Structure formats: C-alpha cells, structure tokens
Tab-separated table of C-alpha atoms in Angstrom:
chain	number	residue	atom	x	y	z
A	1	UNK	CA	46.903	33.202	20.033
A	2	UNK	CA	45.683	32.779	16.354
A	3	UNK	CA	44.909	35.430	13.462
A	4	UNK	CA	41.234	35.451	15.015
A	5	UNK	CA	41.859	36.484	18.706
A	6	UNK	CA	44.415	39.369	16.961
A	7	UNK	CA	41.968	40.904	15.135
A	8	UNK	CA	39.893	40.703	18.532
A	9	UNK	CA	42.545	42.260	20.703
A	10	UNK	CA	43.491	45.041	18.276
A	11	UNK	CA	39.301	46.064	17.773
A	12	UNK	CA	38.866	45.941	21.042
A	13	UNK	CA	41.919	48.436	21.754
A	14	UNK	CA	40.794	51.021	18.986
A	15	UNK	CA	38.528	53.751	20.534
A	16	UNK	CA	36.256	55.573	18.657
A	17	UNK	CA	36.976	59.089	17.587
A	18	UNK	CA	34.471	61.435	18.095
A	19	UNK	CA	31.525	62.503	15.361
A	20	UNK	CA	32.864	66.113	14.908
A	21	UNK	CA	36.132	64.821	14.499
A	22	UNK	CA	34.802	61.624	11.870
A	23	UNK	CA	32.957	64.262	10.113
A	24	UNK	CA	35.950	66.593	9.574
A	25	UNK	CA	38.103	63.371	8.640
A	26	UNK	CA	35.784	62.815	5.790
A	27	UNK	CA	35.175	66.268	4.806
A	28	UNK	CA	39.299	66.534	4.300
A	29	UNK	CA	39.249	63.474	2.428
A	30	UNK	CA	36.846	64.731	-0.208
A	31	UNK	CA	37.713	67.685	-0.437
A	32	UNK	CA	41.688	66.034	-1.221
A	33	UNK	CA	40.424	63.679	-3.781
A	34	UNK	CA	41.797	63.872	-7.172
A	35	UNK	CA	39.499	64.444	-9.901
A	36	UNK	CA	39.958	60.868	-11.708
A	37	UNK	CA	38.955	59.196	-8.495
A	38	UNK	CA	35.964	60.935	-7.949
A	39	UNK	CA	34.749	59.378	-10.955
A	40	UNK	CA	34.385	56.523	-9.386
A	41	UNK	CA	37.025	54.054	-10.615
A	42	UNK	CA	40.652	55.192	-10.863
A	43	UNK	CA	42.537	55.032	-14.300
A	44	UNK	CA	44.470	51.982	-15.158
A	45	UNK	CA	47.167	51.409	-17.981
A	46	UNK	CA	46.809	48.653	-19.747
A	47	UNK	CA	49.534	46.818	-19.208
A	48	UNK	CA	48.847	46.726	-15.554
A	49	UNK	CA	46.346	44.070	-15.905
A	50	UNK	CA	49.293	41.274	-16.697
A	51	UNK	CA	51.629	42.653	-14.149
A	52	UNK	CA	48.702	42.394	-11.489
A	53	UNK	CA	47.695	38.932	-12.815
A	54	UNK	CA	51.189	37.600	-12.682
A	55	UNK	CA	51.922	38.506	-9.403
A	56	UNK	CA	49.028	37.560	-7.728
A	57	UNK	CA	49.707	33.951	-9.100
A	58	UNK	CA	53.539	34.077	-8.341
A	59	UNK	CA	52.782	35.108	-4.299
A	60	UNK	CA	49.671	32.349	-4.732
A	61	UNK	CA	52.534	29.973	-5.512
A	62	UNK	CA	55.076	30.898	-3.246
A	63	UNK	CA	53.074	30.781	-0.348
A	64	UNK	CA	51.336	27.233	-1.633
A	65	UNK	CA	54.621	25.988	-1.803
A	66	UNK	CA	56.180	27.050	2.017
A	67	UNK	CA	52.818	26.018	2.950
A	68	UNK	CA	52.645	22.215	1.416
A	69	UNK	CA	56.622	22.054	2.910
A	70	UNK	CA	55.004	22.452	6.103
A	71	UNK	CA	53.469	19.884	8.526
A	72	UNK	CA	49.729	20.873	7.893
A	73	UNK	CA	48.861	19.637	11.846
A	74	UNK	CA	52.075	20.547	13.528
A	75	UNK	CA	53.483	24.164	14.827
A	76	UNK	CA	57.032	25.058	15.309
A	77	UNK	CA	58.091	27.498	18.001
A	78	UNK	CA	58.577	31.177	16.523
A	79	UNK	CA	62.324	31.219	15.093
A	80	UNK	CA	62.586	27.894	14.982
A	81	UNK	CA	63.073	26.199	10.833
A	82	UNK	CA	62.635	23.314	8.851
A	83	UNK	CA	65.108	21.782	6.445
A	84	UNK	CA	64.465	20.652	3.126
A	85	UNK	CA	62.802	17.189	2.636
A	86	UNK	CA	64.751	14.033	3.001
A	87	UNK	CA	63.947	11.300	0.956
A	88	UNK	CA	62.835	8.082	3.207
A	89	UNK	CA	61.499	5.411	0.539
A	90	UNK	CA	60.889	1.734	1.762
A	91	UNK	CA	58.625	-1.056	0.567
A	92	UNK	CA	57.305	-3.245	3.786
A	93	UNK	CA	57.648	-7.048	3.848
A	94	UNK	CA	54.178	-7.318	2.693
A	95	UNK	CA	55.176	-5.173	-0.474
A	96	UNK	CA	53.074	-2.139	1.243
A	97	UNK	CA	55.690	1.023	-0.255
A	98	UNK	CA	55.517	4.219	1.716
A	99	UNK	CA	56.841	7.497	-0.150
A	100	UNK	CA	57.859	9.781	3.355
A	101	UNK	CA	60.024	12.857	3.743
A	102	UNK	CA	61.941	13.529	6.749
A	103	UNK	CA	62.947	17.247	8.110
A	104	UNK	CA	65.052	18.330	10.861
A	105	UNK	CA	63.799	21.203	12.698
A	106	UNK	CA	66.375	23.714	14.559
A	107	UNK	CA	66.433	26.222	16.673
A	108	UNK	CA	68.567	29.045	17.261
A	109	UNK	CA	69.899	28.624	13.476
A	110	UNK	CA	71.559	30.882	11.472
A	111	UNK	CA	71.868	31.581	7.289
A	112	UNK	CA	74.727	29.757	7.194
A	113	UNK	CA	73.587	26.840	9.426
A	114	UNK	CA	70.695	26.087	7.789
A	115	UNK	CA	72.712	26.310	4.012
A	116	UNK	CA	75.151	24.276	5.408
A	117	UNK	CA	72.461	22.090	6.331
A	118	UNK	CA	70.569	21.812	3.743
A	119	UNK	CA	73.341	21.776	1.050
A	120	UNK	CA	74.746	18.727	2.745
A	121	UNK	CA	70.994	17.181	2.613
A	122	UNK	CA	71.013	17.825	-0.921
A	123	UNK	CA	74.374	16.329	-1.801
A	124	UNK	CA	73.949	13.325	0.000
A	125	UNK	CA	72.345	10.293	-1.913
A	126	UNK	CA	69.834	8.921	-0.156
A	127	UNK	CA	68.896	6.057	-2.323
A	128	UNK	CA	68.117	2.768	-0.193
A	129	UNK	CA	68.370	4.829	3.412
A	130	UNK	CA	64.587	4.366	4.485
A	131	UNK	CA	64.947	0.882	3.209
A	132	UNK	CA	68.017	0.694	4.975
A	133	UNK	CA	66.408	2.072	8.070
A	134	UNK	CA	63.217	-0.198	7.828
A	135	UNK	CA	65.528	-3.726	7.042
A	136	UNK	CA	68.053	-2.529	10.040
A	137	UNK	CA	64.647	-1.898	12.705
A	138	UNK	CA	62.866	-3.780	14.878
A	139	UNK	CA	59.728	-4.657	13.863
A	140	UNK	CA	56.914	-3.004	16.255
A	141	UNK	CA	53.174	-4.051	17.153
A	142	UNK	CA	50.421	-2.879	15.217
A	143	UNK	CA	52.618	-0.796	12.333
A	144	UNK	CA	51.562	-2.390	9.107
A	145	UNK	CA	52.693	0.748	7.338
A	146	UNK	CA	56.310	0.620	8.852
A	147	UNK	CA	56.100	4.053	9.393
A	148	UNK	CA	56.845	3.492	13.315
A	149	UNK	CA	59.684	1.175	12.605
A	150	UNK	CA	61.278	3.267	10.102
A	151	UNK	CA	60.696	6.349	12.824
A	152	UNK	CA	62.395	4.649	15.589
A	153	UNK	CA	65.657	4.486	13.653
A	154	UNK	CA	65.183	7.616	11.469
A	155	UNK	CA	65.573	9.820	15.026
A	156	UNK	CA	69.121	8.894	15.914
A	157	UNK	CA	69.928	8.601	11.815
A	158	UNK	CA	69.098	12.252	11.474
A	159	UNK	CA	70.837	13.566	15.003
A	160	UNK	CA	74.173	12.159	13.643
A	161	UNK	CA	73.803	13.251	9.840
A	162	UNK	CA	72.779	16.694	11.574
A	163	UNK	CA	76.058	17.079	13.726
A	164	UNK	CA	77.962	16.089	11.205
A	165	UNK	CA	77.233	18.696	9.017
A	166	UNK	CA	77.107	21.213	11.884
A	167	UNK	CA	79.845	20.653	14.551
A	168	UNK	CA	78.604	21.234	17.602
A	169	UNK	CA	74.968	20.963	17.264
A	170	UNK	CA	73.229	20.219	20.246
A	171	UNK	CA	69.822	18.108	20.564
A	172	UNK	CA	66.953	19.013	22.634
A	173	UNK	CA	67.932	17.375	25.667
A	174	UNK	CA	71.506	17.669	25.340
A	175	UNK	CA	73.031	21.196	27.482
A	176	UNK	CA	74.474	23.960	25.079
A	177	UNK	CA	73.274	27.321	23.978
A	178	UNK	CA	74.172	27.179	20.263
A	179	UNK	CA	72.226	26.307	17.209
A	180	UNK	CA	69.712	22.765	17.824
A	181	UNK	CA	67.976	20.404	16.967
A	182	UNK	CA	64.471	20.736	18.733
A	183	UNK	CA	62.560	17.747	16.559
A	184	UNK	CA	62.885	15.850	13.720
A	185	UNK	CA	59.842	14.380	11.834
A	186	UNK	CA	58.373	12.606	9.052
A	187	UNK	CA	55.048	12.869	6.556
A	188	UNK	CA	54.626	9.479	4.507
A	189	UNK	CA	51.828	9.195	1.510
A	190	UNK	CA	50.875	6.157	0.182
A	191	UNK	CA	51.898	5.781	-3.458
A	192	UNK	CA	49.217	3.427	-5.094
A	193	UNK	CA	50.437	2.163	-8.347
C-alpha cells in the first residue's frame, strides 16, 4: 500500500459530523482566537526567520541524503537496513571503469549489529577488492560493463565479510532466527573522464 491508497483509506473512514455540530466547532474556535491572530497573520520575531530557514534546509538534507543511500527502484521489507556503501572499483579489460557501491541488507538487526557492521566496513581497506573480484570471475555473456561478473563473486565476498564481523549471522536461506542477511546488492555509475 503506498502514501496514496493511505490517504484513501483514512478519508474514506472519516464520517462527517453533523452541520449543528460543524457550526458550533467553528463558532468555539472564533470565539477562542487570540486577538493577534485575528488580524490575520500571527506575530513573528525576527530572528525566527533564520531558525525556520535553517532547518528547513538541514531536514531537506537529511532526508536527500538517506534517500540518495537508498536503491531508488528497490524496497526493503519494513525493519529490515542497509549498511553503509562499500567501495567496488574495477576497470574492465576494455579499459571500461565502473565506480559501484555494494550494501548488505539485514534483517532482524540490532544497534549494535549494524555498528558492528558498519564500523568493520569502514575500517577495512577496500582498495583493489572489485578489481580483485572482477580479475578472480568468470567472464559472463553479454556483460560489457562487468557489472554481472563482478556481482557473481561480490555475493559470497560479502556473506563471509558479513559473518565475520557478526558471528552467527545467518543468510536468507540458511535456518536460524537471529540477525540476517536477506540481500546484498550493488549500484554502479559510469565515471566518464
């Protein structure tokens, strides 16, 4: 169900009050206004303005950010998180260079999974491991890019790199009831010099 058919549902559940009781509704809330509002506009200091303008840009940029960290044209099931990006650089035989990031997705995480997770991405130097992962792949019909190559390997790369930094980690098909991996993924852009 999307924002949309929400909206829909929740309309569609309101009923309407009755006019005697809209009209008393209304009378009460004139009657309870406060002078400056009746006015028209309601008194502002002026150092409002920056506070308003600030903050407005701040949330702009936080939720630009979370939202450009996110797979624009994939969903995750609700409770389920994303790691931070992993670097996965590699330069085809052709000299084609793909720029990707890789993400591990779990489910059934905790704080101090996911820190543990993505503290261990974030100390780990992962200079030459897409290049690594491309020269160490079979090479697969149709995949000028290398992106499939690169994918085939990057799976079972990130399911041990995961469970190492969280014992006992399960993956999706594996049994187990604790904290998993449900999918891991990558996003490439070509960098055109």
């Amino acid at each position: 169900m999307n924002g949309t058919e929400l909206d829909d549902l929740f309309s569609a559940s309101i009923a309407p009050l009755p006019a005697s009781l809209t009209r008393e509704a209304i009378s009460l809330a004139v009657e309870t206004k406060p002078p400056r509002l009746r006015r028209g506009r309601m008194p502002r200091r002026r150092w409002m303005i920056p506070v308003i303008v600030v903050g407005s840009l701040t949330a702009g940029m936080t939720v630009s950010t979370y939202q450009l960290s996110v797979w624009p044209w994939v969903t995750m099931p609700e409770g389920n998180t994303r790691t931070i990006p992993i670097p996965v650089d590699f330069t085809t035989e052709s000299g084609h260079f793909e720029s990707c990031r890789a993400y591990v997705e779990l489910r059934n995480w905790s704080d101090s999974n996911l820190a543990t997770l993505n503290d261990a991405v974030r100390t780990t130097d992962w200079t030459g491991f897409g290049q690594q992962l491309y020269d160490e792949s079979a090479t697969v019909d149709d995949d000028p890019d290398g992106e499939r190559r690169v994918g085939q390997a990057l799976t079972p790369a990130l399911f041990e790199f995961t469970k190492a930094a969280i014992p006992g980690v399960v993956v999706f098909n594996e049994p187990g009831k604790g904290v998993g991996i449900d999918a891991v993924g990558m996003s490439c852009r070509l960098d055109n010099p």
